[in-house]
mmCIF file of C-alpha atoms in Angstrom:
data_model
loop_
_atom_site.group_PDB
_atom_site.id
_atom_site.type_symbol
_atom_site.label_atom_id
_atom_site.label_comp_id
_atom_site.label_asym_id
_atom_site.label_seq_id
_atom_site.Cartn_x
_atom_site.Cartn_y
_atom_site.Cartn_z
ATOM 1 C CA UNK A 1 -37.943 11.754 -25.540
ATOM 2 C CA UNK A 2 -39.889 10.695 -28.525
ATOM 3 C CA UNK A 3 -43.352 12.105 -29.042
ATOM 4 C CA UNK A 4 -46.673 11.060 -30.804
ATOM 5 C CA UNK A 5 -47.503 13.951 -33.399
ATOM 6 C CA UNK A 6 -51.265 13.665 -34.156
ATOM 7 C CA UNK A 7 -52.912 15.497 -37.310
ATOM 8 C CA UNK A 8 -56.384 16.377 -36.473
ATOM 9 C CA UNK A 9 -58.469 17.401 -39.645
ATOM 10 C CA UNK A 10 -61.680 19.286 -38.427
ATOM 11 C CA UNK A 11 -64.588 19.648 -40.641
ATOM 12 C CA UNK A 12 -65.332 22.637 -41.089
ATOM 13 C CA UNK A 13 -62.255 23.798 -38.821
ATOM 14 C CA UNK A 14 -62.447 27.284 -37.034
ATOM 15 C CA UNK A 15 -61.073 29.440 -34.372
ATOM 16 C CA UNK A 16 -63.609 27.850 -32.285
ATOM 17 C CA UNK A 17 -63.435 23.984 -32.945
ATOM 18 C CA UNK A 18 -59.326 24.449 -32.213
ATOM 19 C CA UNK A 19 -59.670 26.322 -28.974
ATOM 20 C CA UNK A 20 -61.758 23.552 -27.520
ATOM 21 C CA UNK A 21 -60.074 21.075 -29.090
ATOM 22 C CA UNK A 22 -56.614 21.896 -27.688
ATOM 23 C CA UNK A 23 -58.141 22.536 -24.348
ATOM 24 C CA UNK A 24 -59.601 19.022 -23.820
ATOM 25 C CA UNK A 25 -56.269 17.700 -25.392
ATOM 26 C CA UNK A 26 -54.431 19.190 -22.774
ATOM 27 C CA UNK A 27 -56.351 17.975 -19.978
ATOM 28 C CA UNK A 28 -55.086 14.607 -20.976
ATOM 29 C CA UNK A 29 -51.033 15.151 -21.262
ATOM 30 C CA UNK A 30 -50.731 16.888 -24.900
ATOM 31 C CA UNK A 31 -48.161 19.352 -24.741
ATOM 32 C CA UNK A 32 -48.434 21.635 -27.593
ATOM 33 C CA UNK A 33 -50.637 22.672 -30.866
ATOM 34 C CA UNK A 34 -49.588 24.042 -33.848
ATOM 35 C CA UNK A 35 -52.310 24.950 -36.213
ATOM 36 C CA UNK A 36 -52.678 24.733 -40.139
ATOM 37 C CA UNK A 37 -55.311 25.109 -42.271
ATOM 38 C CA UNK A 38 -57.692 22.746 -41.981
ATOM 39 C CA UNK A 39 -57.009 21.862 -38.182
ATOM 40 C CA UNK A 40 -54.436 21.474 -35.642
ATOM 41 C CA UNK A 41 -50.866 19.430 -34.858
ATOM 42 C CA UNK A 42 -51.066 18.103 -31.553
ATOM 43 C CA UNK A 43 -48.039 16.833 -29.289
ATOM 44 C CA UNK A 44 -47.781 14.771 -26.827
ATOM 45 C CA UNK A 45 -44.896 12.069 -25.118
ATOM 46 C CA UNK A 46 -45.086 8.886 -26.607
ATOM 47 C CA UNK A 47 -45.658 7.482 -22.884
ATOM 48 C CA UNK A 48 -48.731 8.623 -21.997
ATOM 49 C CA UNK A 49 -50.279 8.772 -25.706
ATOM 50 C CA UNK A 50 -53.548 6.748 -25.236
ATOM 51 C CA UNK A 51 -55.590 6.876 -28.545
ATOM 52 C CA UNK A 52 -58.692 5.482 -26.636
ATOM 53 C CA UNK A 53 -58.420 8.288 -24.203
ATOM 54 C CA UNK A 54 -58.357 10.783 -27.384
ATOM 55 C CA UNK A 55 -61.198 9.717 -28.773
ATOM 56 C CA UNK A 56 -63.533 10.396 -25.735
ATOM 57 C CA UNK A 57 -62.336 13.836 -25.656
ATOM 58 C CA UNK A 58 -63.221 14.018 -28.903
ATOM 59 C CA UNK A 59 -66.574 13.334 -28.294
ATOM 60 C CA UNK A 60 -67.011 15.906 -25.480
ATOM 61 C CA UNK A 61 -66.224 18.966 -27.973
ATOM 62 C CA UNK A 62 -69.631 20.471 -27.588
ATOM 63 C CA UNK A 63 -69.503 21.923 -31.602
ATOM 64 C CA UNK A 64 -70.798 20.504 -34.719
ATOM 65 C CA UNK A 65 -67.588 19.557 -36.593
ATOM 66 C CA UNK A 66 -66.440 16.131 -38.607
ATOM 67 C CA UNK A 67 -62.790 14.924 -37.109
ATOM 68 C CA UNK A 68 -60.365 12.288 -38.949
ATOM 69 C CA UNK A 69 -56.776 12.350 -37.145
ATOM 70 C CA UNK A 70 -53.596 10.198 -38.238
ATOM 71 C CA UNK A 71 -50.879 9.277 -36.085
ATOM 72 C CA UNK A 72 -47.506 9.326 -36.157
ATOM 73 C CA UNK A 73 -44.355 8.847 -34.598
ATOM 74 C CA UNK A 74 -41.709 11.457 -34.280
ATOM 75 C CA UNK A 75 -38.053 11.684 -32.594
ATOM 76 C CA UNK A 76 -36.684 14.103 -30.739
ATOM 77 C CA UNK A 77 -35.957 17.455 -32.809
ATOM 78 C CA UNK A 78 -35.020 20.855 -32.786
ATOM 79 C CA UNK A 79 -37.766 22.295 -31.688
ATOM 80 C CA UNK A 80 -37.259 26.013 -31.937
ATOM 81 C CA UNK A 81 -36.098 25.300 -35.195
ATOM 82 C CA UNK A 82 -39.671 24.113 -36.057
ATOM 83 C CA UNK A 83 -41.692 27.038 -34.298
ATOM 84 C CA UNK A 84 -39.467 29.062 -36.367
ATOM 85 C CA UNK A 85 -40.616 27.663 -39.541
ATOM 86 C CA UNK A 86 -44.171 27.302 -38.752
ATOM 87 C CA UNK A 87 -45.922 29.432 -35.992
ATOM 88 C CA UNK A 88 -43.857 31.346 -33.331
ATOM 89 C CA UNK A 89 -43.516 35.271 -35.168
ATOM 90 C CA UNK A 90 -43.150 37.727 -32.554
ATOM 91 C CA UNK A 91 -46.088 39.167 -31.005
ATOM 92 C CA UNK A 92 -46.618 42.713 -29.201
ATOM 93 C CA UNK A 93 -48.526 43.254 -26.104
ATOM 94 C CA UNK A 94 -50.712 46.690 -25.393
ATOM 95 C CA UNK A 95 -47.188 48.464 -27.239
ATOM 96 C CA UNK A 96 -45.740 47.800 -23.597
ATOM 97 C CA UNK A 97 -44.090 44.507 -24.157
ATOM 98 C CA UNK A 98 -42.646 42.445 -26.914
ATOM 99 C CA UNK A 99 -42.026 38.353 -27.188
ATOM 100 C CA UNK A 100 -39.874 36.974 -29.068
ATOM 101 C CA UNK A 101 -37.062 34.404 -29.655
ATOM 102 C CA UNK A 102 -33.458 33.947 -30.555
ATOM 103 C CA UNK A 103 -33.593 33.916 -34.238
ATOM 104 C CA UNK A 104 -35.952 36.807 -34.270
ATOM 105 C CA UNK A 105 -34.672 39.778 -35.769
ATOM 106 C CA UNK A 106 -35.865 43.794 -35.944
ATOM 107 C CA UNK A 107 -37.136 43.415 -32.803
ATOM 108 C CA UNK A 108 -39.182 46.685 -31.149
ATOM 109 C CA UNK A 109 -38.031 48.910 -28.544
ATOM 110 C CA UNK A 110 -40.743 48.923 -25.731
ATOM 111 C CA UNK A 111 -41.003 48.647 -22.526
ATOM 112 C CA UNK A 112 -40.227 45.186 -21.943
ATOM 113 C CA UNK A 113 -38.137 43.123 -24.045
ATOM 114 C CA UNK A 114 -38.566 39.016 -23.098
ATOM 115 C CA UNK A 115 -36.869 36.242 -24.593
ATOM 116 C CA UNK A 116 -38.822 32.913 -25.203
ATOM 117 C CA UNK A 117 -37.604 29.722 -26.795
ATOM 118 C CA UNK A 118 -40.818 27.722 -26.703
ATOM 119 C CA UNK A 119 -39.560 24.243 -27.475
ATOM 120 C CA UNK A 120 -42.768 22.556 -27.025
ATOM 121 C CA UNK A 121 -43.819 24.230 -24.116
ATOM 122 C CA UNK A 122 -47.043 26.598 -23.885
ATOM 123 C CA UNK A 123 -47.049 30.144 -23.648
ATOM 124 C CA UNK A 124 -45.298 32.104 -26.374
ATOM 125 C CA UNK A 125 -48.495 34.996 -26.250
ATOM 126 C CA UNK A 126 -50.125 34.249 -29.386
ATOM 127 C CA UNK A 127 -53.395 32.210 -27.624
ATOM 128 C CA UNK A 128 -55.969 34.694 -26.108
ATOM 129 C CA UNK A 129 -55.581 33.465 -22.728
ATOM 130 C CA UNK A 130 -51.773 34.419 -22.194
ATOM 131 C CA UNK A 131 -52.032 37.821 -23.998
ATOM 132 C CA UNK A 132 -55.352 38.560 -21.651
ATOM 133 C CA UNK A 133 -52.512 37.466 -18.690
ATOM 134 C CA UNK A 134 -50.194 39.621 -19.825
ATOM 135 C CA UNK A 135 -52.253 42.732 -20.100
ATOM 136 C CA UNK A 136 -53.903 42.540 -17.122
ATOM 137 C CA UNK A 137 -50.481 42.036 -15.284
ATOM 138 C CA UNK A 138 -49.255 45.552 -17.301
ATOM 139 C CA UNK A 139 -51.908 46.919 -15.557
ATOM 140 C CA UNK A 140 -50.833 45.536 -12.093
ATOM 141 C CA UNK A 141 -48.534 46.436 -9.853
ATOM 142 C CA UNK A 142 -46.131 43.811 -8.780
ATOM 143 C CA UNK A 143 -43.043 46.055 -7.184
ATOM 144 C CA UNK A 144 -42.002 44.394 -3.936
ATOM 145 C CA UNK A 145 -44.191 41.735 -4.313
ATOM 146 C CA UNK A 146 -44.139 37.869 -3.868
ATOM 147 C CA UNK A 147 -45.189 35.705 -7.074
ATOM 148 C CA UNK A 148 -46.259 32.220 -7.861
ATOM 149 C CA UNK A 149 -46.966 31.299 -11.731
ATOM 150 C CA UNK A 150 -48.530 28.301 -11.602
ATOM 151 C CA UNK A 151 -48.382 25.606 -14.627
ATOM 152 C CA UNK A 152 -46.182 28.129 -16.115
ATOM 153 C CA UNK A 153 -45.162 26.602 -19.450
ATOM 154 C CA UNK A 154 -42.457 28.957 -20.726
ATOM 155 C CA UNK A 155 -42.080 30.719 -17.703
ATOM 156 C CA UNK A 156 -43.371 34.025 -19.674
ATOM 157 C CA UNK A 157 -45.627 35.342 -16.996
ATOM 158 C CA UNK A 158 -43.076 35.025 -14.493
ATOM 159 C CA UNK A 159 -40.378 36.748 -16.294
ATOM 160 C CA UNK A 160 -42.682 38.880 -17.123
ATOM 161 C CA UNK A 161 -43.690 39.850 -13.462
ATOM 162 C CA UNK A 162 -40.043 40.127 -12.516
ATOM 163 C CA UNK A 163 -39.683 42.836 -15.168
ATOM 164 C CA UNK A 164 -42.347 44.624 -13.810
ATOM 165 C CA UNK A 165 -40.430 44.701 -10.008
ATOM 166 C CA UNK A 166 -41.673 41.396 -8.439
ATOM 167 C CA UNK A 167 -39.363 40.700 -5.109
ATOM 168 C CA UNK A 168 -39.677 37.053 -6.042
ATOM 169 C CA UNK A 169 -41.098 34.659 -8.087
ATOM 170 C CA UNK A 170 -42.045 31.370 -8.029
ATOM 171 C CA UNK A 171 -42.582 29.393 -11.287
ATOM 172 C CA UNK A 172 -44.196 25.562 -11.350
ATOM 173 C CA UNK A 173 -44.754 23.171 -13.747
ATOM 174 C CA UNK A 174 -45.960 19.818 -12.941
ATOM 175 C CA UNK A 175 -44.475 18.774 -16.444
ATOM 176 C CA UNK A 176 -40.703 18.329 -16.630
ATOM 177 C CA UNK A 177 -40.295 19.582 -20.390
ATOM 178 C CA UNK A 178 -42.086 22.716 -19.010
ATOM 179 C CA UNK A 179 -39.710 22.758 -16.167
ATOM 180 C CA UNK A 180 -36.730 22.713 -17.875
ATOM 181 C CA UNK A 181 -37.743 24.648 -20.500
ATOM 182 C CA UNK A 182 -38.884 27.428 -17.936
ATOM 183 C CA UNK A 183 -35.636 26.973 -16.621
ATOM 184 C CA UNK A 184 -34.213 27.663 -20.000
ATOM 185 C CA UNK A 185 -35.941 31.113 -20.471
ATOM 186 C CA UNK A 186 -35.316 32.372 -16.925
ATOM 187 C CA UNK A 187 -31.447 31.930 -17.796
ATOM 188 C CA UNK A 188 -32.066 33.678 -21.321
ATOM 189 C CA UNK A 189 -33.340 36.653 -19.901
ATOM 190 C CA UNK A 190 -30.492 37.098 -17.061
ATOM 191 C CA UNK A 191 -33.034 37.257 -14.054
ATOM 192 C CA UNK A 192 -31.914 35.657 -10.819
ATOM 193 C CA UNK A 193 -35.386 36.649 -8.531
ATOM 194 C CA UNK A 194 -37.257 33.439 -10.356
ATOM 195 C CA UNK A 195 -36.935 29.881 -8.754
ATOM 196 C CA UNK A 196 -38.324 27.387 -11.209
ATOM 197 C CA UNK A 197 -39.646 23.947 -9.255
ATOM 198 C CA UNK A 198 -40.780 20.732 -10.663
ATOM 199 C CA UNK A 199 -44.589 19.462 -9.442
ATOM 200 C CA UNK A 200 -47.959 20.543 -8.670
ATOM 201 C CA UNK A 201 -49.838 22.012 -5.671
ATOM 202 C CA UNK A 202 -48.174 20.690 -3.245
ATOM 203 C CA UNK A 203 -44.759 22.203 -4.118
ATOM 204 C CA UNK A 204 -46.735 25.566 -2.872
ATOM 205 C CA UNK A 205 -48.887 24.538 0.565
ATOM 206 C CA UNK A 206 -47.694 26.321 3.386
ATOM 207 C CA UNK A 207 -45.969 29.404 1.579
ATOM 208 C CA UNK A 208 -48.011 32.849 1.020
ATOM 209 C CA UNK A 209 -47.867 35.157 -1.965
ATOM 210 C CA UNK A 210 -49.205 38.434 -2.658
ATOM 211 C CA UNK A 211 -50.080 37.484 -6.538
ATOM 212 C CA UNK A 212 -50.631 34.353 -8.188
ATOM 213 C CA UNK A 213 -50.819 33.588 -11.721
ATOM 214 C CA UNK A 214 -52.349 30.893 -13.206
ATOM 215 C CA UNK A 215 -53.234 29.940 -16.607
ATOM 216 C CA UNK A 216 -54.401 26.129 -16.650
ATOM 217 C CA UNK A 217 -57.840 24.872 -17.728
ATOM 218 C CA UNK A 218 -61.217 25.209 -16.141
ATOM 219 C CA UNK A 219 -60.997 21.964 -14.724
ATOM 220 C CA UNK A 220 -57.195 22.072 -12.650
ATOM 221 C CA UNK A 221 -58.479 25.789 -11.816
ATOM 222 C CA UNK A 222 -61.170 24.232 -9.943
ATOM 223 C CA UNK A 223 -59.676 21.671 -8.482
ATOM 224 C CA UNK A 224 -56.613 23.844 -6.806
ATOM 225 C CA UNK A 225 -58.427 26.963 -6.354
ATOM 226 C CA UNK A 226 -58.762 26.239 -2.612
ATOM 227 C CA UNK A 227 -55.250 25.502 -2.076
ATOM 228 C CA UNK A 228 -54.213 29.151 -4.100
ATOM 229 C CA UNK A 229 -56.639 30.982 -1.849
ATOM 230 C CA UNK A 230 -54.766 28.823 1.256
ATOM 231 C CA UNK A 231 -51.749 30.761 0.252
ATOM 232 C CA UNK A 232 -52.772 33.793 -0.360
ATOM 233 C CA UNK A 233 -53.521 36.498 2.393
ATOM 234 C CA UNK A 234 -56.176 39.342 2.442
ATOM 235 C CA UNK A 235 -55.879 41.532 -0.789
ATOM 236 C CA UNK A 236 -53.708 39.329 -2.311
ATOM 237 C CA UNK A 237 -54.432 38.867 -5.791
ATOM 238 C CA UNK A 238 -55.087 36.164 -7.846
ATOM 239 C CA UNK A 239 -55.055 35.850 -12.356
ATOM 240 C CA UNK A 240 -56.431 33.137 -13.949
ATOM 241 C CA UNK A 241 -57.176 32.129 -17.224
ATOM 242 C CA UNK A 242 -57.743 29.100 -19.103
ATOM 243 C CA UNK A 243 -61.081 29.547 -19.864
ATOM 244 C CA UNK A 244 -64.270 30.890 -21.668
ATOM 245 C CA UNK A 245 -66.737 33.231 -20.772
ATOM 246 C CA UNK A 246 -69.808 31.048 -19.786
ATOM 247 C CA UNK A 247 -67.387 29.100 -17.433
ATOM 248 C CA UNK A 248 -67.052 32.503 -15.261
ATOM 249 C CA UNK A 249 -70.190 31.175 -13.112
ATOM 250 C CA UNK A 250 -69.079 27.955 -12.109
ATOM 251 C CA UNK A 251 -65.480 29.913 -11.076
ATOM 252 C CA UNK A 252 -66.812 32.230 -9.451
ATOM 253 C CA UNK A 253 -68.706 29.761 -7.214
ATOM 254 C CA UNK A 254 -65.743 27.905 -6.492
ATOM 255 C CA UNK A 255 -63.938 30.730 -5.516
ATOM 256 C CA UNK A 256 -66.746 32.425 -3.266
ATOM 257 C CA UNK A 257 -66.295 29.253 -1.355
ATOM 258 C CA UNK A 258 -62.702 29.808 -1.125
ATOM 259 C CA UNK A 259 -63.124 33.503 0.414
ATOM 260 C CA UNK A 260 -62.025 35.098 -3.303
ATOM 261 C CA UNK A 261 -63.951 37.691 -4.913
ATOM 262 C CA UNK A 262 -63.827 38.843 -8.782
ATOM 263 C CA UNK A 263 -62.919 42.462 -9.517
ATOM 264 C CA UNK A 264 -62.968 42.118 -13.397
ATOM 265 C CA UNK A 265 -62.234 39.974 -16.408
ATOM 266 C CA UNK A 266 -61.245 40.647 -19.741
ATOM 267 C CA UNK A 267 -62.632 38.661 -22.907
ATOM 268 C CA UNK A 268 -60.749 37.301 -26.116
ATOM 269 C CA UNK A 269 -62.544 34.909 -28.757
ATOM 270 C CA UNK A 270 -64.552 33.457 -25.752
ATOM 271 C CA UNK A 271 -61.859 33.008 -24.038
ATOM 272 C CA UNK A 272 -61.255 34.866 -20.584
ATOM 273 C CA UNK A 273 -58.562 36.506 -17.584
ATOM 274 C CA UNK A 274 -60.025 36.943 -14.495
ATOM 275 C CA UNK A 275 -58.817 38.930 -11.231
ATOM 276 C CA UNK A 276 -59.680 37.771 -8.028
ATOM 277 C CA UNK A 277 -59.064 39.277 -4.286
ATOM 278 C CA UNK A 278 -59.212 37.185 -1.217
ATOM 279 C CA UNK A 279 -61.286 38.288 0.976
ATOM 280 C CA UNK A 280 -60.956 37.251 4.624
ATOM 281 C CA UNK A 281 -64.602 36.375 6.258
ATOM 282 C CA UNK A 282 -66.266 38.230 8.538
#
């Protein structure tokens, strides 16, 4: 598969213009983001590029900053090989938990060791909202229990929850570079309790779960958040994360509706993880 490689130059460019910027581009099919220093590389299929589609997210960003993008073309590669060279390092989380990949070397002994080869799928746990997942699930207990990681890019938080004594886990991706990717990482890490499937929401009605992850965008978390809270039962437990601080209002409406209740968040640059309990109504 071929992908469209756009250079986005932001004016002036920081931590704040490329958080929202990668956000809105991934509501509309780009894949992955790899920042330098004056902006950000974004990825997406070649398929369902659509420049005019780019440019009205673009003018959404609510921040003050000049952007000038160029386009190009780029075939199929080796795509570890390029995290290698110009992002992925291995990160640590809370001391607990390192991530890394295959052509990482002096690794730490902790806790729990996890293998990712990103490709060009999200979640290696350098962006604030998968390390805010990830140390809010080390704080969790998830022995015995049933787990959906929804949009789950790598697969990290799902591996992750198996490590920590998950009975099962359930890992979807409506993307099938995610899902195959996932796939990949499950199989790298020898764990057998994690069933990868291909598709959205509706790969999940009708089943039950006593924690689900989910780290989207706002607008997906919205949009689904009654049909997580359909299969989930009282005190079951719901993570989410995709978003920043001043959206906690509008979630938190959303999911009153839906019979869920916030217990706590955590905050990173803006961004935010949020636990939830269902609560069953009166």
């Amino acid at each position: 598969m071929n992908y469209i490689e756009v250079k986005i130059t932001l004016t002036p460019c920081t931590d704040v213009c490329t958080d929202l910027l990668s956000a809105f581009l991934g509501e509309i099919g780009f894949e992955s983001f790899m920042p330098f220093e004056n902006g950000l590389l974004a990825y997406i299929q070649q398929p369902l590029f659509d420049e005019r589609l780019m440019k009205q997210q673009f003018a959404l960003i609510p921040v003050d900053c000049a952007i000038d993008y160029t386009i190009s073309e780029i075939p199929d590669r080796n795509w570890n090989e390029e995290w290698e060279k110009n992002y992925f390092t291995p990160i640590l989380i809370k001391d607990r938990c390192v991530v890394h990949s295959s052509f990482h070397t002096d690794i730490p002994k902790v806790e729990y060791d996890i293998l990712i080869d990103p490709k060009m799928s999200f979640g290696t746990g350098h962006h604030e909202t998968t390390s805010s997942m990830m140390e809010m699930m080390l704080e969790t207990s998830f022995v015995g229990k049933t787990v959906l990681d929804m949009g789950c890019g790598t697969a990290i938080l799902a591996i992750l929850a198996s490590l920590r004594g998950a009975k099962s886990v359930t890992a979807v991706d409506i993307d099938e570079w995610a899902y195959k990717n996932a796939c990949e990482n499950v199989s790298l890490n020898h764990i057998s309790n994690i069933e990868v499937l291909l598709g959205g929401s509706e790969r999940i009605v009708g089943n039950k779960y006593d924690i689900i992850l989910a780290n989207i965008n706002r607008n997906i978390l919205l949009e689904n958040m009654k049909t997580y809270a359909s299969c989930m039962s009282e005190n079951s437990e719901l993570y989410m994360s995709g978003f920043y601080k001043e959206d906690i209002p509008v979630i938190c409406e959303e999911a009153e509706r839906c019979g869920l209740i916030m217990e706590s968040y955590i905050e990173k640059k803006r961004w935010v993880g949020t636990k939830f309990v269902k609560k069953e109504k009166a």
